[in-house]
Amino acid sequence: MEELNPVAHEIYIEVQQVLFKETRMLREERWREWLETMVEKDIVYRAIVSQLRFRKDNRYTGEKDVPSLDENWAGLDRRVAQMESGMQWTTDPAERVRHFITNLEVFEGQTPNEYVIYSNCQTVRNRRVYEEMTYCYGRNDIWRRGADGKLRLARRDVDVDERFVSGKNHNFPM
Amino acid sequence: MVDVDSLVDVKNGMQAKRIFWDEDIYKLELEKIFGRCWLFLTHDSIIPNVGDYTVTFMGEDEVLVVRQRDGSVKAFLNYCTHRGARVVNAEAGNARGFTCTYHGWAFGLDGSLESVPFEKEVYGNVLKKDTLGMKEVRVDSYKGFWYGNFDHNAPPLADYLGDYRWFLDIWMDGTGGAELIGPPARSILKCNWKTPTENFIGDAYHVGWTHAASLKALGGPLSVLAGNKHLPPEGAGIQITSRHGHGVGILFNAASALMGGEEGAMAAKWYAENQPKVAKRLSEAQAKYYGGHFNASIFPNNSYLWGTNTFKVWHPRGPHQIEVFTWTIVEKNMPQELKDAVRRSMLRTFGTAGMLESDDSDNMESMTNLNRGPHIVTGVLNSQMGMGNEHEDAESGNIIGPSAIGETSYRGFYRAYREYLKARDWDEIRANNGKWKDELLNR
């Protein structure tokens, strides 16, 4: 793998603050604002679980990736529309979702206006009275700086650690 | 001792709520249903080559399914015949044999015990290796879909599917076959295994209400149902139940379902173009249903949606929990671009982050867990919609409910459920072959 160059400290801090702001926006259910202001139109947003295979097995031809999410901008837009419909009873009363983002590494991307961002995430999701669910995953992001100087999410690959979804589903901002 | 007759009232379309909760009923189900019905294992597309294997469940039993050297498929309980440790810890792969992690007993692709470390030195002549192969489970396939059965007296899979094949063939065979994509997604839901099975088998009623927000957001032919603004008109669909409890509901001309925009148009074009081919390959009558949206279950715990293209197994984990295996199904001959679009649509709707999947699981969990209350659990469940409107379908031999929304397939599922729980063995079930329709048709 090609060696990546870490960014300068001020950019590292800027990226960190943008990621924190993103999770707060999602936590506050500002879905449309998030999609319009923080997400690029050519977004690829994926969450992948891995099937368990023996290390030395290189003969099996089946796919190893188990996608949970594979969205483009239009798909994310439909998911936001679901929440905006006023009819989504599964999040009424509202769910509470809190992200913890750590092990943050920020590198220069392939073009001067792109950054490659690695992070570890733990997300705790509460719904109804008794359901508390915890999810652990890594995120490999690409964020792009626009002409207006703002950073927007261009690609997110969520690498999910658990093989099975213990917390019901992955239908929350990952 | 479970009083099975008190659990299901076929004539009046009711079931006791205890069927979603009681431990003794669950134990009886494991014995009488999961112990002798055909249970989905895998598809040809998952294990195409010699030595390919996959690990799954039959009820609560872990099973290893292996492609043999002669191209056939065998299945084994996934434990070592020495001290009972798991033999294969991967979920799928390709192997020349299987070695237990505990002491290194090694089994062949055909399950036979091939070698035992230091056999001569530590066992002498004691070990009868030819009796110590992995315990084999009976398997059978239909159109590339493999099922397993613990009961050697059960009918062959084709007979178990019976007249229901008339409907299966439409998508499993109509355009040259279907296949499953990828490893299954796996998720745990805290519900009884029958709550999703009955929902998929016969519940078009909830679609417009439970999924109102998703339907409104997604577009596609099913979106007109959002928020119960419209009832599907007379003649918009049918429901079917069959001899062994399998059922399907069809909403005509809705196969592109929840795919809007260009992708929806691409799917709709595929179904329209292929309808005449299905007519030629199968029959005009079957082609009439090709291009419709199917919601269905194969008894007991294998469900699928054709059009939204999800294929699921609800593995029981005690009476109050299931592990769901989810695949995408596509027609083999679809162009790759359409297969990719179908898969994305499936993930968006009924995948582990699906917009509709999460609606359903909330209902299924509360339907199960509220029964902890001693006053709630004594209640009854109602499935009376469309009662008295059914007739025998001359074309397929099944029972048909002549409207898009109704509970015909629920009633047929629970009729079969009671039959399995009551019967001593398959001979007793076979003896009912001539009269299974009577109670449902109230004659």
Coordinates of C-alpha atoms in Angstrom, one line a residue, chain B residues 69-325:
Chain B
R69 CA -16.5 -34.8 -6.1
D70 CA -19.3 -36.2 -8.3
G71 CA -21.1 -32.8 -8.3
S72 CA -23.8 -33.8 -5.8
V73 CA -24.3 -32.1 -2.4
K74 CA -24.1 -33.6 1.1
A75 CA -24.8 -32.1 4.4
F76 CA -23.5 -33.0 7.9
L77 CA -24.1 -31.9 11.4
N78 CA -21.1 -29.7 12.1
Y79 CA -19.6 -31.5 15.1
C80 CA -16.8 -33.9 15.6
T81 CA -17.8 -37.5 16.4
H82 CA -15.0 -37.8 18.9
R83 CA -15.8 -35.2 21.7
G84 CA -18.3 -33.0 19.9
A85 CA -16.3 -29.8 19.1
R86 CA -17.2 -27.8 16.0
V87 CA -15.4 -29.1 12.9
V88 CA -15.6 -26.1 10.6
N89 CA -15.3 -22.6 12.1
A90 CA -15.4 -20.7 8.8
E91 CA -18.8 -19.8 7.2
A92 CA -17.9 -20.8 3.7
G93 CA -14.9 -21.8 1.6
N94 CA -13.3 -24.5 -0.4
A95 CA -11.6 -27.5 1.2
R96 CA -10.2 -30.9 0.5
G97 CA -11.4 -32.1 3.8
F98 CA -12.3 -30.9 7.3
T99 CA -10.1 -31.3 10.4
C100 CA -11.5 -30.9 13.9
T101 CA -9.6 -28.2 15.9
Y102 CA -9.7 -30.2 19.2
H103 CA -7.6 -33.4 18.5
G104 CA -7.2 -33.3 14.7
W105 CA -9.6 -35.9 13.6
A106 CA -9.9 -35.4 9.9
F107 CA -13.0 -35.9 7.7
G108 CA -13.3 -36.2 4.0
L109 CA -15.6 -34.1 1.8
D110 CA -18.0 -37.0 2.0
G111 CA -18.0 -36.8 5.8
S112 CA -16.1 -40.1 6.3
L113 CA -13.5 -40.2 9.1
E114 CA -10.2 -40.4 7.1
S115 CA -7.5 -40.1 9.7
V116 CA -7.0 -39.9 13.5
P117 CA -3.6 -38.6 14.9
F118 CA -1.5 -41.5 16.3
E119 CA -4.4 -43.9 15.7
K120 CA -2.3 -47.1 15.9
E121 CA -0.3 -45.9 18.9
V122 CA -3.2 -44.7 21.1
Y123 CA -6.2 -46.6 19.9
G124 CA -4.7 -49.9 18.6
N125 CA -7.6 -51.7 16.8
V126 CA -10.3 -50.2 19.0
L127 CA -11.6 -47.4 16.8
K128 CA -14.2 -48.4 14.1
K129 CA -13.5 -45.5 11.8
D130 CA -16.1 -46.4 9.3
T131 CA -18.8 -45.8 11.9
L132 CA -17.4 -42.5 13.0
G133 CA -18.1 -40.3 10.0
M134 CA -19.8 -36.9 10.4
K135 CA -23.6 -37.4 10.9
E136 CA -25.2 -37.0 7.5
V137 CA -28.4 -35.1 6.8
R138 CA -30.7 -35.9 3.9
V139 CA -30.7 -33.2 1.2
D140 CA -32.7 -32.6 -2.0
S141 CA -32.8 -29.7 -4.4
Y142 CA -35.3 -27.9 -6.6
K143 CA -34.2 -25.6 -9.4
G144 CA -30.8 -25.2 -7.7
F145 CA -32.2 -24.5 -4.3
W146 CA -31.0 -27.0 -1.7
Y147 CA -33.0 -28.1 1.4
G148 CA -32.3 -30.5 4.2
N149 CA -34.5 -32.8 6.1
F150 CA -34.0 -34.8 9.3
D151 CA -36.8 -37.2 8.6
H152 CA -36.1 -40.1 6.1
N153 CA -39.8 -40.8 5.8
A154 CA -40.6 -37.2 4.6
P155 CA -41.7 -37.0 0.9
P156 CA -39.1 -35.9 -1.6
L157 CA -38.7 -32.1 -1.8
A158 CA -40.6 -31.9 -5.1
D159 CA -43.6 -33.5 -3.5
Y160 CA -43.3 -31.4 -0.3
L161 CA -43.4 -28.3 -2.5
G162 CA -46.2 -30.0 -4.4
D163 CA -48.6 -27.8 -6.4
Y164 CA -46.9 -24.7 -4.9
R165 CA -44.2 -25.3 -7.6
W166 CA -46.6 -23.9 -10.1
F167 CA -45.9 -20.5 -8.5
L168 CA -42.3 -21.1 -7.7
D169 CA -41.5 -22.0 -11.3
I170 CA -42.6 -18.5 -12.4
W171 CA -39.5 -16.9 -10.9
M172 CA -37.2 -20.0 -10.2
D173 CA -37.5 -21.2 -13.8
G174 CA -39.5 -18.8 -16.0
T175 CA -36.5 -17.0 -17.6
G176 CA -33.9 -19.8 -17.2
G177 CA -33.4 -19.8 -13.4
A178 CA -32.7 -17.7 -10.3
E179 CA -29.7 -17.4 -8.1
L180 CA -28.7 -16.0 -4.8
I181 CA -26.0 -13.3 -4.5
G182 CA -23.2 -13.3 -2.0
P183 CA -22.9 -14.5 1.5
P184 CA -26.0 -13.9 3.6
A185 CA -26.3 -10.9 5.9
R186 CA -27.0 -12.1 9.4
S187 CA -29.0 -10.3 12.1
I188 CA -30.6 -11.1 15.4
L189 CA -34.2 -10.2 16.1
K190 CA -36.0 -10.7 19.3
C191 CA -39.1 -12.2 17.9
N192 CA -40.7 -15.7 17.4
W193 CA -39.8 -17.3 14.1
K194 CA -43.4 -17.4 13.0
T195 CA -44.0 -13.7 13.1
P196 CA -41.9 -12.9 10.0
T197 CA -42.9 -16.1 8.3
E198 CA -46.6 -15.3 8.5
N199 CA -46.0 -11.7 7.6
F200 CA -44.1 -12.6 4.4
I201 CA -46.5 -15.4 3.5
G202 CA -49.7 -13.4 3.4
D203 CA -49.6 -9.9 4.6
A204 CA -50.2 -7.3 1.9
Y205 CA -52.5 -5.5 4.4
H206 CA -49.7 -4.0 6.4
V207 CA -47.7 -2.7 3.4
G208 CA -49.5 0.6 3.0
W209 CA -49.5 1.3 6.8
T210 CA -46.4 -0.1 8.4
H211 CA -44.3 1.0 5.5
A212 CA -46.1 4.2 4.7
A213 CA -43.1 6.5 5.1
S214 CA -40.8 4.2 3.1
L215 CA -43.3 3.8 0.3
K216 CA -43.9 7.5 0.1
A217 CA -40.2 8.2 -0.1
L218 CA -39.1 5.4 -2.6
G219 CA -41.5 5.6 -5.6
G220 CA -42.2 2.6 -7.8
P221 CA -45.5 0.7 -8.3
L222 CA -46.0 -0.2 -4.7
S223 CA -45.7 3.5 -3.5
V224 CA -49.4 4.2 -4.4
L225 CA -50.3 2.2 -1.3
A226 CA -48.5 4.6 1.1
G227 CA -50.5 5.7 4.1
N228 CA -53.5 3.5 3.1
K229 CA -54.5 6.3 0.6
H230 CA -55.6 3.6 -1.8
L231 CA -56.7 0.0 -1.5
P232 CA -55.4 -2.2 -4.4
P233 CA -58.5 -2.3 -6.7
E234 CA -60.6 -5.5 -7.2
G235 CA -58.7 -7.9 -9.3
A236 CA -55.3 -6.4 -8.5
G237 CA -53.9 -9.5 -6.9
I238 CA -54.4 -12.9 -5.3
Q239 CA -53.3 -15.0 -2.3
I240 CA -52.5 -18.6 -2.4
T241 CA -52.1 -21.4 0.2
S242 CA -51.0 -24.9 -0.6
R243 CA -51.0 -28.5 0.8
H244 CA -47.9 -28.2 3.1
G245 CA -48.5 -24.6 4.3
H246 CA -46.4 -22.7 1.7
G247 CA -48.1 -19.6 0.5
V248 CA -47.8 -16.5 -1.7
G249 CA -49.5 -13.2 -2.3
I250 CA -49.2 -11.6 -5.7
L251 CA -49.8 -7.9 -6.6
F252 CA -50.1 -7.9 -10.3
N253 CA -47.7 -5.9 -12.5
A254 CA -45.8 -4.5 -9.5
A255 CA -42.6 -6.4 -9.8
S256 CA -40.4 -3.4 -10.1
A257 CA -42.0 -2.7 -6.7
L258 CA -39.9 0.0 -4.9
M259 CA -37.5 0.8 -7.7
G260 CA -38.2 4.3 -9.0
G261 CA -36.5 6.3 -11.7
E262 CA -34.2 4.9 -14.4
E263 CA -33.6 1.7 -12.4
G264 CA -37.3 1.1 -12.0
A265 CA -37.8 1.6 -15.7
M266 CA -35.0 -0.8 -16.5
A267 CA -36.6 -3.5 -14.2
A268 CA -40.1 -2.9 -15.6
K269 CA -38.7 -3.3 -19.2
W270 CA -37.1 -6.6 -18.3
Y271 CA -40.3 -8.0 -16.9
A272 CA -42.3 -6.8 -19.8
E273 CA -39.9 -8.2 -22.4
N274 CA -39.7 -11.6 -20.6
Q275 CA -43.4 -12.2 -20.1
P276 CA -43.9 -13.8 -23.5
K277 CA -40.8 -16.0 -22.9
V278 CA -42.3 -17.2 -19.7
A279 CA -45.5 -18.0 -21.5
K280 CA -43.6 -20.1 -24.0
R281 CA -41.4 -21.9 -21.4
L282 CA -44.1 -22.5 -18.8
S283 CA -47.7 -21.5 -19.6
E284 CA -49.9 -18.5 -20.5
A285 CA -51.5 -18.8 -17.1
Q286 CA -48.2 -18.6 -15.2
A287 CA -46.9 -15.8 -17.4
K288 CA -49.9 -13.8 -16.3
Y289 CA -48.3 -13.6 -12.8
Y290 CA -44.7 -13.0 -14.0
G291 CA -44.1 -9.3 -13.6
G292 CA -46.1 -9.2 -10.4
H293 CA -44.7 -8.7 -6.9
F294 CA -44.6 -11.9 -4.8
N295 CA -44.7 -12.0 -1.0
A296 CA -44.2 -15.6 0.1
S297 CA -43.0 -18.2 2.5
I298 CA -42.0 -21.9 2.1
F299 CA -43.1 -23.7 5.2
P300 CA -41.7 -23.4 7.8
N301 CA -39.2 -20.6 7.9
N302 CA -38.0 -19.7 4.4
S303 CA -39.5 -16.4 3.0
Y304 CA -38.9 -14.4 -0.2
L305 CA -40.1 -11.4 -2.0
W306 CA -40.0 -11.5 -5.7
G307 CA -39.8 -7.9 -7.1
T308 CA -38.1 -6.6 -4.0
N309 CA -35.9 -9.6 -4.4
T310 CA -35.0 -10.7 -0.9
F311 CA -34.6 -14.3 0.2
K312 CA -34.6 -15.0 3.9
V313 CA -34.4 -17.8 6.4
W314 CA -35.6 -17.1 9.9
H315 CA -33.6 -19.5 12.0
P316 CA -35.2 -20.1 15.4
R317 CA -33.1 -19.3 18.6
G318 CA -35.5 -20.3 21.3
P319 CA -39.2 -19.1 21.2
H320 CA -38.3 -15.4 21.5
Q321 CA -35.4 -14.9 19.1
I322 CA -34.4 -15.6 15.6
E323 CA -31.2 -15.2 13.5
V324 CA -32.1 -13.9 10.0
F325 CA -30.1 -14.9 6.9

